[in-house]
GROMACS .gro file of C-alpha atoms in nm:
model
  260
    1MET     CA    1  -4.284   4.258   0.196
    2THR     CA    2  -4.390   4.230   0.565
    3ASN     CA    3  -4.010   4.130   0.775
    4HIS     CA    4  -4.131   3.803   0.838
    5ARG     CA    5  -4.102   3.713   0.440
    6LYS     CA    6  -3.809   3.909   0.404
    7THR     CA    7  -3.717   3.650   0.687
    8TYR     CA    8  -3.841   3.365   0.499
    9THR     CA    9  -3.581   3.477   0.211
   10ALA     CA   10  -3.246   3.540   0.370
   11LEU     CA   11  -3.302   3.117   0.545
   12PHE     CA   12  -3.409   3.050   0.172
   13MET     CA   13  -3.079   3.192   0.008
   14ALA     CA   14  -2.855   3.048   0.308
   15LEU     CA   15  -2.989   2.676   0.290
   16LEU     CA   16  -3.008   2.749  -0.051
   17LEU     CA   17  -2.638   2.858  -0.116
   18MET     CA   18  -2.468   2.522   0.120
   19PHE     CA   19  -2.667   2.311  -0.090
   20THR     CA   20  -2.560   2.525  -0.410
   21VAL     CA   21  -2.105   2.418  -0.348
   22VAL     CA   22  -2.264   2.058  -0.299
   23ALA     CA   23  -2.483   2.035  -0.618
   24ALA     CA   24  -2.254   2.210  -0.849
   25ILE     CA   25  -1.912   2.085  -0.736
   26THR     CA   26  -2.057   1.730  -0.804
   27THR     CA   27  -2.088   1.780  -1.210
   28SER     CA   28  -1.915   1.565  -1.386
   29CYS     CA   29  -1.602   1.695  -1.654
   30SER     CA   30  -1.621   1.481  -1.965
   31GLN     CA   31  -1.498   1.099  -1.999
   32GLY     CA   32  -1.380   1.173  -2.347
   33ARG     CA   33  -1.488   0.938  -2.702
   34LYS     CA   34  -1.331   0.669  -2.651
   35ASP     CA   35  -1.143   0.718  -3.048
   36ARG     CA   36  -1.021   0.936  -2.804
   37GLN     CA   37  -0.572   0.823  -2.754
   38THR     CA   38  -0.598   1.002  -2.382
   39THR     CA   39  -0.880   0.821  -2.310
   40ASP     CA   40  -0.832   0.464  -2.320
   41THR     CA   41  -0.979   0.249  -2.086
   42LEU     CA   42  -0.753   0.234  -1.805
   43SER     CA   43  -0.817   0.667  -1.846
   44LEU     CA   44  -1.114   0.587  -1.838
   45LYS     CA   45  -1.111   0.444  -1.516
   46ARG     CA   46  -0.861   0.625  -1.301
   47LEU     CA   47  -1.082   0.887  -1.369
   48ARG     CA   48  -1.393   0.745  -1.260
   49ALA     CA   49  -1.255   0.728  -0.964
   50LEU     CA   50  -1.113   1.014  -0.937
   51ASP     CA   51  -1.414   1.156  -0.973
   52ASP     CA   52  -1.603   0.926  -0.755
   53SER     CA   53  -1.258   1.025  -0.519
   54VAL     CA   54  -1.357   1.415  -0.504
   55SER     CA   55  -1.831   1.346  -0.499
   56PHE     CA   56  -1.705   1.186  -0.153
   57ARG     CA   57  -1.480   1.401  -0.059
   58SER     CA   58  -1.197   1.135  -0.016
   59PRO     CA   59  -0.884   1.230   0.085
   60MET     CA   60  -0.719   1.032  -0.166
   61ALA     CA   61  -0.906   1.236  -0.487
   62ARG     CA   62  -0.554   1.482  -0.476
   63THR     CA   63  -0.295   1.241  -0.447
   64MET     CA   64  -0.545   1.067  -0.716
   65ALA     CA   65  -0.564   1.312  -0.971
   66GLU     CA   66  -0.134   1.485  -0.891
   67GLN     CA   67  -0.080   1.100  -0.964
   68GLY     CA   68  -0.227   1.131  -1.285
   69MET     CA   69  -0.149   1.451  -1.398
   70LYS     CA   70   0.243   1.332  -1.404
   71GLU     CA   71   0.128   0.956  -1.583
   72ALA     CA   72  -0.025   1.145  -1.840
   73LYS     CA   73   0.111   1.095  -2.234
   74ASP     CA   74   0.054   1.426  -2.312
   75SER     CA   75  -0.109   1.798  -2.281
   76ALA     CA   76  -0.551   1.681  -2.380
   77GLU     CA   77  -0.460   1.354  -2.092
   78TYR     CA   78  -0.300   1.632  -1.880
   79TYR     CA   79  -0.625   1.854  -1.842
   80GLU     CA   80  -0.812   1.648  -1.810
   81TYR     CA   81  -0.668   1.572  -1.438
   82TYR     CA   82  -0.524   1.893  -1.372
   83ILE     CA   83  -0.923   2.037  -1.412
   84ARG     CA   84  -1.020   1.794  -1.182
   85MET     CA   85  -0.811   2.006  -0.898
   86GLY     CA   86  -1.069   2.214  -0.959
   87LYS     CA   87  -1.315   2.071  -0.823
   88ILE     CA   88  -1.101   1.927  -0.508
   89PHE     CA   89  -1.050   2.319  -0.397
   90LEU     CA   90  -1.410   2.435  -0.428
   91THR     CA   91  -1.398   2.114  -0.262
   92GLU     CA   92  -1.220   2.186   0.013
   93SER     CA   93  -1.320   2.597   0.014
   94GLU     CA   94  -1.027   2.682  -0.186
   95PRO     CA   95  -1.220   2.973  -0.528
   96ASP     CA   96  -0.883   3.149  -0.566
   97SER     CA   97  -0.670   2.778  -0.620
   98ALA     CA   98  -1.034   2.702  -0.822
   99THR     CA   99  -1.035   3.015  -1.019
  100ALA     CA  100  -0.611   2.948  -1.157
  101VAL     CA  101  -0.719   2.595  -1.210
  102THR     CA  102  -1.001   2.679  -1.441
  103ASP     CA  103  -0.814   3.019  -1.569
  104ARG     CA  104  -0.497   2.768  -1.707
  105THR     CA  105  -0.780   2.535  -1.849
  106LEU     CA  106  -0.976   2.691  -2.022
  107HIS     CA  107  -0.653   2.995  -2.241
  108PHE     CA  108  -0.511   2.530  -2.315
  109LEU     CA  109  -0.862   2.461  -2.484
  110GLU     CA  110  -0.972   2.772  -2.628
  111LYS     CA  111  -0.613   2.755  -2.838
  112GLN     CA  112  -0.694   2.339  -2.973
  113GLU     CA  113  -0.914   2.200  -3.242
  114LYS     CA  114  -1.317   2.188  -3.070
  115ASP     CA  115  -1.541   1.906  -3.128
  116ALA     CA  116  -1.760   1.696  -2.854
  117HIS     CA  117  -1.489   1.644  -2.638
  118THR     CA  118  -1.325   1.947  -2.540
  119GLU     CA  119  -1.636   2.098  -2.577
  120GLY     CA  120  -1.742   1.951  -2.256
  121ILE     CA  121  -1.382   1.959  -2.067
  122ILE     CA  122  -1.480   2.369  -2.162
  123GLY     CA  123  -1.824   2.327  -1.995
  124PHE     CA  124  -1.669   2.197  -1.689
  125ALA     CA  125  -1.411   2.476  -1.613
  126ARG     CA  126  -1.714   2.747  -1.686
  127ASN     CA  127  -1.896   2.578  -1.429
  128CYS     CA  128  -1.666   2.585  -1.182
  129LYS     CA  129  -1.609   2.883  -1.284
  130GLY     CA  130  -1.918   3.024  -1.187
  131VAL     CA  131  -1.901   2.746  -0.861
  132ALA     CA  132  -1.621   3.059  -0.752
  133LEU     CA  133  -1.804   3.418  -0.819
  134HIS     CA  134  -2.071   3.261  -0.688
  135SER     CA  135  -2.045   3.138  -0.391
  136PHE     CA  136  -1.744   3.252  -0.270
  137ARG     CA  137  -1.745   3.581  -0.424
  138ARG     CA  138  -2.067   3.653  -0.477
  139GLN     CA  139  -2.101   3.784  -0.766
  140PRO     CA  140  -2.402   3.660  -0.904
  141LYS     CA  141  -2.394   3.855  -1.362
  142GLU     CA  142  -2.012   3.740  -1.368
  143ALA     CA  143  -2.234   3.373  -1.213
  144ILE     CA  144  -2.450   3.427  -1.484
  145ARG     CA  145  -2.232   3.483  -1.719
  146GLN     CA  146  -2.015   3.232  -1.664
  147TYR     CA  147  -2.336   2.952  -1.598
  148ARG     CA  148  -2.435   3.006  -1.990
  149LEU     CA  149  -2.102   3.005  -2.113
  150SER     CA  150  -2.064   2.654  -1.973
  151TYR     CA  151  -2.465   2.532  -2.054
  152GLU     CA  152  -2.396   2.659  -2.434
  153ALA     CA  153  -1.991   2.449  -2.378
  154LEU     CA  154  -2.276   2.131  -2.281
  155MET     CA  155  -2.459   2.152  -2.512
  156ARG     CA  156  -2.267   2.120  -2.850
  157SER     CA  157  -2.058   1.855  -2.624
  158ASP     CA  158  -2.069   1.478  -2.535
  159ARG     CA  159  -2.159   1.561  -2.159
  160MET     CA  160  -2.518   1.684  -2.235
  161GLU     CA  161  -2.599   1.487  -1.911
  162THR     CA  162  -2.454   1.742  -1.723
  163ALA     CA  163  -2.616   2.107  -1.861
  164PRO     CA  164  -2.949   2.070  -1.587
  165ASP     CA  165  -2.723   2.062  -1.348
  166VAL     CA  166  -2.529   2.439  -1.444
  167CYS     CA  167  -2.963   2.506  -1.472
  168ALA     CA  168  -3.056   2.451  -1.192
  169ASN     CA  169  -2.722   2.681  -1.098
  170LEU     CA  170  -2.869   2.882  -1.354
  171ALA     CA  171  -3.126   2.908  -1.138
  172ASP     CA  172  -3.027   2.972  -0.841
  173ALA     CA  173  -2.778   3.224  -0.925
  174TYR     CA  174  -3.100   3.444  -1.047
  175SER     CA  175  -3.224   3.335  -0.731
  176PHE     CA  176  -2.945   3.513  -0.573
  177ASP     CA  177  -2.962   3.783  -0.793
  178SER     CA  178  -3.330   3.863  -0.723
  179ASP     CA  179  -3.445   3.788  -1.021
  180LEU     CA  180  -3.703   3.507  -0.993
  181PRO     CA  181  -3.833   3.474  -1.304
  182ASN     CA  182  -3.575   3.388  -1.369
  183ALA     CA  183  -3.516   3.099  -1.132
  184ALA     CA  184  -3.763   2.959  -1.285
  185VAL     CA  185  -3.694   2.912  -1.600
  186TRP     CA  186  -3.402   2.760  -1.566
  187TYR     CA  187  -3.501   2.526  -1.339
  188ARG     CA  188  -3.739   2.485  -1.555
  189ARG     CA  189  -3.493   2.408  -1.788
  190ALA     CA  190  -3.362   2.179  -1.602
  191LEU     CA  191  -3.630   1.925  -1.568
  192PHE     CA  192  -3.689   1.925  -1.967
  193LEU     CA  193  -3.351   1.848  -1.971
  194VAL     CA  194  -3.397   1.562  -1.777
  195ASP     CA  195  -3.709   1.424  -1.923
  196SER     CA  196  -3.566   1.468  -2.265
  197LEU     CA  197  -3.313   1.306  -2.234
  198GLN     CA  198  -3.386   1.017  -1.997
  199LEU     CA  199  -3.201   1.107  -1.707
  200GLU     CA  200  -3.270   0.932  -1.388
  201PRO     CA  201  -3.551   1.082  -1.285
  202THR     CA  202  -3.414   1.137  -0.888
  203ARG     CA  203  -3.188   1.438  -1.070
  204ASN     CA  204  -3.527   1.561  -1.018
  205ILE     CA  205  -3.489   1.590  -0.689
  206THR     CA  206  -3.332   1.965  -0.606
  207LEU     CA  207  -3.447   2.100  -0.949
  208TYR     CA  208  -3.887   2.029  -0.720
  209MET     CA  209  -3.789   2.200  -0.401
  210GLY     CA  210  -3.567   2.401  -0.548
  211LEU     CA  211  -3.902   2.557  -0.810
  212GLY     CA  212  -4.115   2.485  -0.532
  213ARG     CA  213  -3.900   2.738  -0.340
  214VAL     CA  214  -3.913   2.949  -0.576
  215TYR     CA  215  -4.199   2.994  -0.678
  216MET     CA  216  -4.284   3.065  -0.296
  217MET     CA  217  -4.074   3.378  -0.276
  218LEU     CA  218  -4.286   3.476  -0.587
  219GLU     CA  219  -4.641   3.422  -0.440
  220ASP     CA  220  -4.711   3.089  -0.628
  221TYR     CA  221  -4.845   2.894  -0.355
  222LYS     CA  222  -5.030   2.642  -0.542
  223SER     CA  223  -4.705   2.628  -0.832
  224ALA     CA  224  -4.517   2.554  -0.524
  225LYS     CA  225  -4.737   2.325  -0.369
  226LYS     CA  226  -4.694   2.165  -0.630
  227TYR     CA  227  -4.345   2.091  -0.673
  228LEU     CA  228  -4.368   1.982  -0.339
  229ASP     CA  229  -4.506   1.691  -0.398
  230ALA     CA  230  -4.328   1.565  -0.640
  231THR     CA  231  -3.999   1.627  -0.422
  232GLU     CA  232  -4.211   1.418  -0.112
  233LYS     CA  233  -4.282   1.141  -0.309
  234MET     CA  234  -3.902   1.092  -0.365
  235TYR     CA  235  -3.844   1.098   0.008
  236ASN     CA  236  -3.706   0.790   0.070
  237LEU     CA  237  -3.470   0.893  -0.178
  238MET     CA  238  -3.307   1.165  -0.042
  239SER     CA  239  -3.048   1.222   0.164
  240PRO     CA  240  -3.084   1.293   0.549
  241ASP     CA  241  -2.995   1.672   0.437
  242MET     CA  242  -3.172   1.730   0.219
  243GLN     CA  243  -3.498   1.568   0.364
  244ILE     CA  244  -3.425   1.781   0.641
  245TYR     CA  245  -3.425   2.070   0.414
  246LEU     CA  246  -3.711   2.002   0.238
  247ILE     CA  247  -3.940   1.954   0.556
  248THR     CA  248  -3.793   2.321   0.615
  249SER     CA  249  -3.943   2.399   0.251
  250ILE     CA  250  -4.369   2.192   0.371
  251GLY     CA  251  -4.319   2.397   0.640
  252ASN     CA  252  -4.227   2.727   0.569
  253TYR     CA  253  -4.511   2.696   0.264
  254HIS     CA  254  -4.760   2.564   0.572
  255TYR     CA  255  -4.728   2.862   0.814
  256TYR     CA  256  -4.636   3.215   0.542
  257PRO     CA  257  -4.953   3.173   0.308
  258SER     CA  258  -5.200   3.147   0.608
  259SER     CA  259  -4.979   3.465   0.798
  260GLY     CA  260  -4.893   3.682   0.558
   0.00000   0.00000   0.00000
């Protein structure tokens, strides 16, 4: 590989890491089935408000999670709020604290009867653990194992719509482990799930972009253009930082093939 390709790969990994942290921590955990004692209408509203606060990094998120744990009617509801502390710790770059939360949550859930609801929380916890290992510990192989366990749990859960996010995390972890063919496989799996589960098309934005980047690293420029073009069609729906990321990707596409 030429020096400029090594430089491009390093730049790609740095940018990908930044967006992995942001994307991965926004994967929501299960709200639960309405017939469960711990998921009445008020509780659901509080959990949704908490998830929104965490996603927007509101300073009130920690207080809301702690209040929810304090007022929980039973252990199951307590862990609904407690696991969100893991997500908060990740947004605050505290991987040790996040791992402690996920380990304790998984220890509790492993002793419970499994159903679609608990599998959703397990999937969320495994994903959080994977993010800590991947984005902060740089341990892609163990992160891959956690992401796979997360994916399997989510596919048995009532929160299958979060599985594409975990597939994308798997793709990113494979990229960091220099396994680009598997990275492409998992990005394509994520796209398949978005389509088959009839999720909002905007979910494809980061998937198209990630797949385009992987194909550029594989020097399959025809496929790279296909997915970068698909991303560009959604340009007006993207956040400013993602727009910059896309522009950089398109610039690299035009530069590297002609200079190789």
